[in-house]
Amino acid sequence: MSKINSVDELEARGRRVLVRVDFNVPVKDGVVTDDTRIRAALPTIERLVGEGARVILMSHLGRPKGEGFEEAYTLAPAAARLGELLGRPVAFASDTVGADAQAKVAALADGDVVVLENLRFDKREKKNDPALCAELAALADAYVNDAFGTAHRAHASTAGVAALLPAYAGYLMQREVATLTGMLDEPKRPFVAILGGSKVSDKIKVIDALMDKADTLIIGGGMCFTFLLAQGLAVGTSLKEDDWVERAGAMIAKAEERGVKLLLPVDVVCADAFAEDANTKTVSADEIPADMMGLDIGPKTAALYAEAIAGAASVFWNGPMGVFEMKAFEAGTKAVAEAVAANEAADTIIGGGDSVAAVNKFDLAEKMTFISTGGGASMELVQGEKLPGVEALRAE
Ligand code: ADP
Ligand code: MG
């Protein structure tokens, strides 16, 4: 596979560089409430500004209808926040490829920055429409993609436009791809993969891919009940996917065949309702009451998982161990997060929107080696799929 072009190879001075960033940030009352994603793009933006490029930033935000401007999804607050972070003025175009965008781009001096309005106000973006690709390309001399989080989508700004301009990967994109593929190609052993979250059906390809790589596979979260069913246990009213019991059984058999240690919960925190104030009871995994649902792994399981994690040389974690959003069911996820954080010698990689949220909630992000900014994109990469937004950046 040919290598990915790096923004380092781009002669940027005086050139108009169109950069796809992920500024899909939460906004409240016109103010960005979490600027993590904007900060993540700073190294690439600062490099281009420092080189004297004319920097044109484009992104999506939220899920507008695609029929033009919607106040709730304007990128104006993100542009304002970027200006604060860069400590320099950042222009904002009130459209994406229209008259204002063209005028603001024409007005750029070397080292200036403009943010274009939300790409998804135009329904052609998600359709990878050739006309929109051409209109975007006409704004610039070169293209950089630093939006790893949308790299699994073949949209105009992530795929189509890349074919029309010299295309390069920004630093965030490079780091995400290098870290995740490096982990899969040459994991330090023992390699412990931790999988949780809600559904087996969402994660089956990830489980399958990691089965080929990991030494130990830890299963928690809602998906564990389908595995427990496959072992012939009763799971009460827990989240379960009857159609996937057979596949889960096949996974258990595959693990055995490959010598992969597969860890499943030995105890479970059960509740009589999916609610913070539900009545709860911690039981052994083979004693889940018929009228209760498992909402977290139990303390014995957490200790078992922590022990396996402590012995790892590399760890990949996706998916919370329980309903960590509710205090009553956060202990399992917290224990696993703490165990990963405590293993300072290991390479520890966290992927997936809710898993990252959990790590942040427990204030442990600083202790991890790498936190992926791409939810779906990181999962598709781990599954071994080719991401259109990455493939478009490969050298000929
Ligand atoms: P990620 O975003 O990290 O990939 P998922 O989206 O797959 O993770 O799953 C996260 C969700 O799974 C959380 O909202 C969490 O509440 C839910 N979850 C975890 N354990 C359970 C459970 N036992 N029952 C129901 N939902 C669960
Ligand atoms: Mg999620």
PDB file of N, CA, C and O in Angstrom, residues 26-59:
ATOM      1  N   PRO A  26     -19.945  20.696  20.330  1.00  0.00           N
ATOM      2  CA  PRO A  26     -21.193  21.110  20.965  1.00  0.00           C
ATOM      3  C   PRO A  26     -21.241  22.629  21.152  1.00  0.00           C
ATOM      4  O   PRO A  26     -20.242  23.241  21.528  1.00  0.00           O
ATOM      5  N   VAL A  27     -22.398  23.214  20.862  1.00  0.00           N
ATOM      6  CA  VAL A  27     -22.567  24.661  20.963  1.00  0.00           C
ATOM      7  C   VAL A  27     -23.817  24.940  21.790  1.00  0.00           C
ATOM      8  O   VAL A  27     -24.837  24.286  21.619  1.00  0.00           O
ATOM      9  N   LYS A  28     -23.697  25.895  22.728  1.00  0.00           N
ATOM     10  CA  LYS A  28     -24.873  26.310  23.482  1.00  0.00           C
ATOM     11  C   LYS A  28     -24.927  27.831  23.512  1.00  0.00           C
ATOM     12  O   LYS A  28     -23.929  28.471  23.810  1.00  0.00           O
ATOM     13  N   ASP A  29     -26.060  28.379  23.169  1.00  0.00           N
ATOM     14  CA  ASP A  29     -26.240  29.840  23.120  1.00  0.00           C
ATOM     15  C   ASP A  29     -25.107  30.534  22.363  1.00  0.00           C
ATOM     16  O   ASP A  29     -24.564  31.548  22.808  1.00  0.00           O
ATOM     17  N   GLY A  30     -24.744  29.962  21.236  1.00  0.00           N
ATOM     18  CA  GLY A  30     -23.732  30.598  20.383  1.00  0.00           C
ATOM     19  C   GLY A  30     -22.299  30.473  20.882  1.00  0.00           C
ATOM     20  O   GLY A  30     -21.404  31.126  20.360  1.00  0.00           O
ATOM     21  N   VAL A  31     -22.085  29.607  21.892  1.00  0.00           N
ATOM     22  CA  VAL A  31     -20.731  29.445  22.425  1.00  0.00           C
ATOM     23  C   VAL A  31     -20.344  27.962  22.404  1.00  0.00           C
ATOM     24  O   VAL A  31     -21.151  27.099  22.754  1.00  0.00           O
ATOM     25  N   VAL A  32     -19.112  27.681  21.985  1.00  0.00           N
ATOM     26  CA  VAL A  32     -18.619  26.300  21.968  1.00  0.00           C
ATOM     27  C   VAL A  32     -18.419  25.837  23.409  1.00  0.00           C
ATOM     28  O   VAL A  32     -17.698  26.480  24.171  1.00  0.00           O
ATOM     29  N   THR A  33     -19.059  24.721  23.783  1.00  0.00           N
ATOM     30  CA  THR A  33     -18.967  24.276  25.181  1.00  0.00           C
ATOM     31  C   THR A  33     -17.848  23.252  25.398  1.00  0.00           C
ATOM     32  O   THR A  33     -17.467  22.988  26.525  1.00  0.00           O
ATOM     33  N   ASP A  34     -17.356  22.637  24.327  1.00  0.00           N
ATOM     34  CA  ASP A  34     -16.219  21.719  24.442  1.00  0.00           C
ATOM     35  C   ASP A  34     -15.388  21.889  23.170  1.00  0.00           C
ATOM     36  O   ASP A  34     -15.828  21.519  22.081  1.00  0.00           O
ATOM     37  N   ASP A  35     -14.189  22.452  23.325  1.00  0.00           N
ATOM     38  CA  ASP A  35     -13.383  22.782  22.136  1.00  0.00           C
ATOM     39  C   ASP A  35     -12.307  21.735  21.828  1.00  0.00           C
ATOM     40  O   ASP A  35     -11.374  22.005  21.079  1.00  0.00           O
ATOM     41  N   THR A  36     -12.463  20.525  22.399  1.00  0.00           N
ATOM     42  CA  THR A  36     -11.458  19.475  22.199  1.00  0.00           C
ATOM     43  C   THR A  36     -11.123  19.274  20.719  1.00  0.00           C
ATOM     44  O   THR A  36      -9.959  19.181  20.340  1.00  0.00           O
ATOM     45  N   ARG A  37     -12.150  19.197  19.898  1.00  0.00           N
ATOM     46  CA  ARG A  37     -11.907  18.910  18.479  1.00  0.00           C
ATOM     47  C   ARG A  37     -11.205  20.065  17.772  1.00  0.00           C
ATOM     48  O   ARG A  37     -10.426  19.840  16.840  1.00  0.00           O
ATOM     49  N   ILE A  38     -11.502  21.273  18.191  1.00  0.00           N
ATOM     50  CA  ILE A  38     -10.819  22.428  17.584  1.00  0.00           C
ATOM     51  C   ILE A  38      -9.340  22.396  17.973  1.00  0.00           C
ATOM     52  O   ILE A  38      -8.453  22.564  17.141  1.00  0.00           O
ATOM     53  N   ARG A  39      -9.084  22.134  19.247  1.00  0.00           N
ATOM     54  CA  ARG A  39      -7.694  22.033  19.714  1.00  0.00           C
ATOM     55  C   ARG A  39      -6.942  20.927  18.989  1.00  0.00           C
ATOM     56  O   ARG A  39      -5.752  21.065  18.697  1.00  0.00           O
ATOM     57  N   ALA A  40      -7.647  19.829  18.704  1.00  0.00           N
ATOM     58  CA  ALA A  40      -6.985  18.693  18.054  1.00  0.00           C
ATOM     59  C   ALA A  40      -6.477  19.062  16.663  1.00  0.00           C
ATOM     60  O   ALA A  40      -5.523  18.465  16.161  1.00  0.00           O
ATOM     61  N   ALA A  41      -7.107  20.047  16.032  1.00  0.00           N
ATOM     62  CA  ALA A  41      -6.700  20.449  14.677  1.00  0.00           C
ATOM     63  C   ALA A  41      -5.637  21.552  14.691  1.00  0.00           C
ATOM     64  O   ALA A  41      -5.099  21.911  13.640  1.00  0.00           O
ATOM     65  N   LEU A  42      -5.329  22.087  15.871  1.00  0.00           N
ATOM     66  CA  LEU A  42      -4.404  23.226  15.939  1.00  0.00           C
ATOM     67  C   LEU A  42      -3.014  22.964  15.362  1.00  0.00           C
ATOM     68  O   LEU A  42      -2.468  23.814  14.665  1.00  0.00           O
ATOM     69  N   PRO A  43      -2.393  21.795  15.642  1.00  0.00           N
ATOM     70  CA  PRO A  43      -1.042  21.602  15.098  1.00  0.00           C
ATOM     71  C   PRO A  43      -0.989  21.779  13.574  1.00  0.00           C
ATOM     72  O   PRO A  43      -0.067  22.423  13.058  1.00  0.00           O
ATOM     73  N   THR A  44      -1.970  21.233  12.886  1.00  0.00           N
ATOM     74  CA  THR A  44      -1.983  21.356  11.424  1.00  0.00           C
ATOM     75  C   THR A  44      -2.245  22.803  11.003  1.00  0.00           C
ATOM     76  O   THR A  44      -1.569  23.345  10.123  1.00  0.00           O
ATOM     77  N   ILE A  45      -3.212  23.434  11.636  1.00  0.00           N
ATOM     78  CA  ILE A  45      -3.553  24.818  11.273  1.00  0.00           C
ATOM     79  C   ILE A  45      -2.366  25.741  11.564  1.00  0.00           C
ATOM     80  O   ILE A  45      -1.982  26.572  10.731  1.00  0.00           O
ATOM     81  N   GLU A  46      -1.765  25.561  12.730  1.00  0.00           N
ATOM     82  CA  GLU A  46      -0.637  26.429  13.101  1.00  0.00           C
ATOM     83  C   GLU A  46       0.560  26.243  12.160  1.00  0.00           C
ATOM     84  O   GLU A  46       1.235  27.204  11.812  1.00  0.00           O
ATOM     85  N   ARG A  47       0.774  25.020  11.760  1.00  0.00           N
ATOM     86  CA  ARG A  47       1.871  24.754  10.824  1.00  0.00           C
ATOM     87  C   ARG A  47       1.617  25.511   9.503  1.00  0.00           C
ATOM     88  O   ARG A  47       2.505  26.162   8.964  1.00  0.00           O
ATOM     89  N   LEU A  48       0.390  25.415   8.984  1.00  0.00           N
ATOM     90  CA  LEU A  48       0.070  26.069   7.707  1.00  0.00           C
ATOM     91  C   LEU A  48       0.152  27.590   7.833  1.00  0.00           C
ATOM     92  O   LEU A  48       0.673  28.276   6.953  1.00  0.00           O
ATOM     93  N   VAL A  49      -0.356  28.109   8.939  1.00  0.00           N
ATOM     94  CA  VAL A  49      -0.287  29.559   9.179  1.00  0.00           C
ATOM     95  C   VAL A  49       1.180  29.987   9.250  1.00  0.00           C
ATOM     96  O   VAL A  49       1.600  30.959   8.620  1.00  0.00           O
ATOM     97  N   GLY A  50       1.965  29.218   9.975  1.00  0.00           N
ATOM     98  CA  GLY A  50       3.383  29.527  10.149  1.00  0.00           C
ATOM     99  C   GLY A  50       4.149  29.500   8.834  1.00  0.00           C
ATOM    100  O   GLY A  50       5.100  30.252   8.644  1.00  0.00           O
ATOM    101  N   GLU A  51       3.705  28.652   7.932  1.00  0.00           N
ATOM    102  CA  GLU A  51       4.354  28.549   6.619  1.00  0.00           C
ATOM    103  C   GLU A  51       3.883  29.636   5.666  1.00  0.00           C
ATOM    104  O   GLU A  51       4.368  29.729   4.546  1.00  0.00           O
ATOM    105  N   GLY A  52       2.880  30.392   6.082  1.00  0.00           N
ATOM    106  CA  GLY A  52       2.378  31.452   5.212  1.00  0.00           C
ATOM    107  C   GLY A  52       1.386  30.980   4.166  1.00  0.00           C
ATOM    108  O   GLY A  52       1.231  31.581   3.103  1.00  0.00           O
ATOM    109  N   ALA A  53       0.672  29.910   4.474  1.00  0.00           N
ATOM    110  CA  ALA A  53      -0.399  29.474   3.569  1.00  0.00           C
ATOM    111  C   ALA A  53      -1.627  30.365   3.763  1.00  0.00           C
ATOM    112  O   ALA A  53      -1.746  31.060   4.770  1.00  0.00           O
ATOM    113  N   ARG A  54      -2.526  30.354   2.811  1.00  0.00           N
ATOM    114  CA  ARG A  54      -3.840  30.994   2.973  1.00  0.00           C
ATOM    115  C   ARG A  54      -4.796  29.865   3.317  1.00  0.00           C
ATOM    116  O   ARG A  54      -5.134  29.045   2.463  1.00  0.00           O
ATOM    117  N   VAL A  55      -5.182  29.816   4.573  1.00  0.00           N
ATOM    118  CA  VAL A  55      -5.818  28.619   5.116  1.00  0.00           C
ATOM    119  C   VAL A  55      -7.343  28.730   5.062  1.00  0.00           C
ATOM    120  O   VAL A  55      -7.936  29.654   5.623  1.00  0.00           O
ATOM    121  N   ILE A  56      -7.953  27.775   4.382  1.00  0.00           N
ATOM    122  CA  ILE A  56      -9.415  27.741   4.240  1.00  0.00           C
ATOM    123  C   ILE A  56      -9.914  26.494   4.958  1.00  0.00           C
ATOM    124  O   ILE A  56      -9.606  25.371   4.550  1.00  0.00           O
ATOM    125  N   LEU A  57     -10.671  26.684   6.040  1.00  0.00           N
ATOM    126  CA  LEU A  57     -11.122  25.546   6.833  1.00  0.00           C
ATOM    127  C   LEU A  57     -12.569  25.215   6.517  1.00  0.00           C
ATOM    128  O   LEU A  57     -13.418  26.107   6.398  1.00  0.00           O
ATOM    129  N   MET A  58     -12.851  23.923   6.404  1.00  0.00           N
ATOM    130  CA  MET A  58     -14.232  23.491   6.179  1.00  0.00           C
ATOM    131  C   MET A  58     -14.551  22.329   7.104  1.00  0.00           C
ATOM    132  O   MET A  58     -13.687  21.525   7.437  1.00  0.00           O
ATOM    133  N   SER A  59     -15.823  22.247   7.533  1.00  0.00           N
ATOM    134  CA  SER A  59     -16.254  21.200   8.454  1.00  0.00           C
ATOM    135  C   SER A  59     -17.765  21.033   8.358  1.00  0.00           C
ATOM    136  O   SER A  59     -18.450  21.868   7.768  1.00  0.00           O
TER     137      SER A  59
END
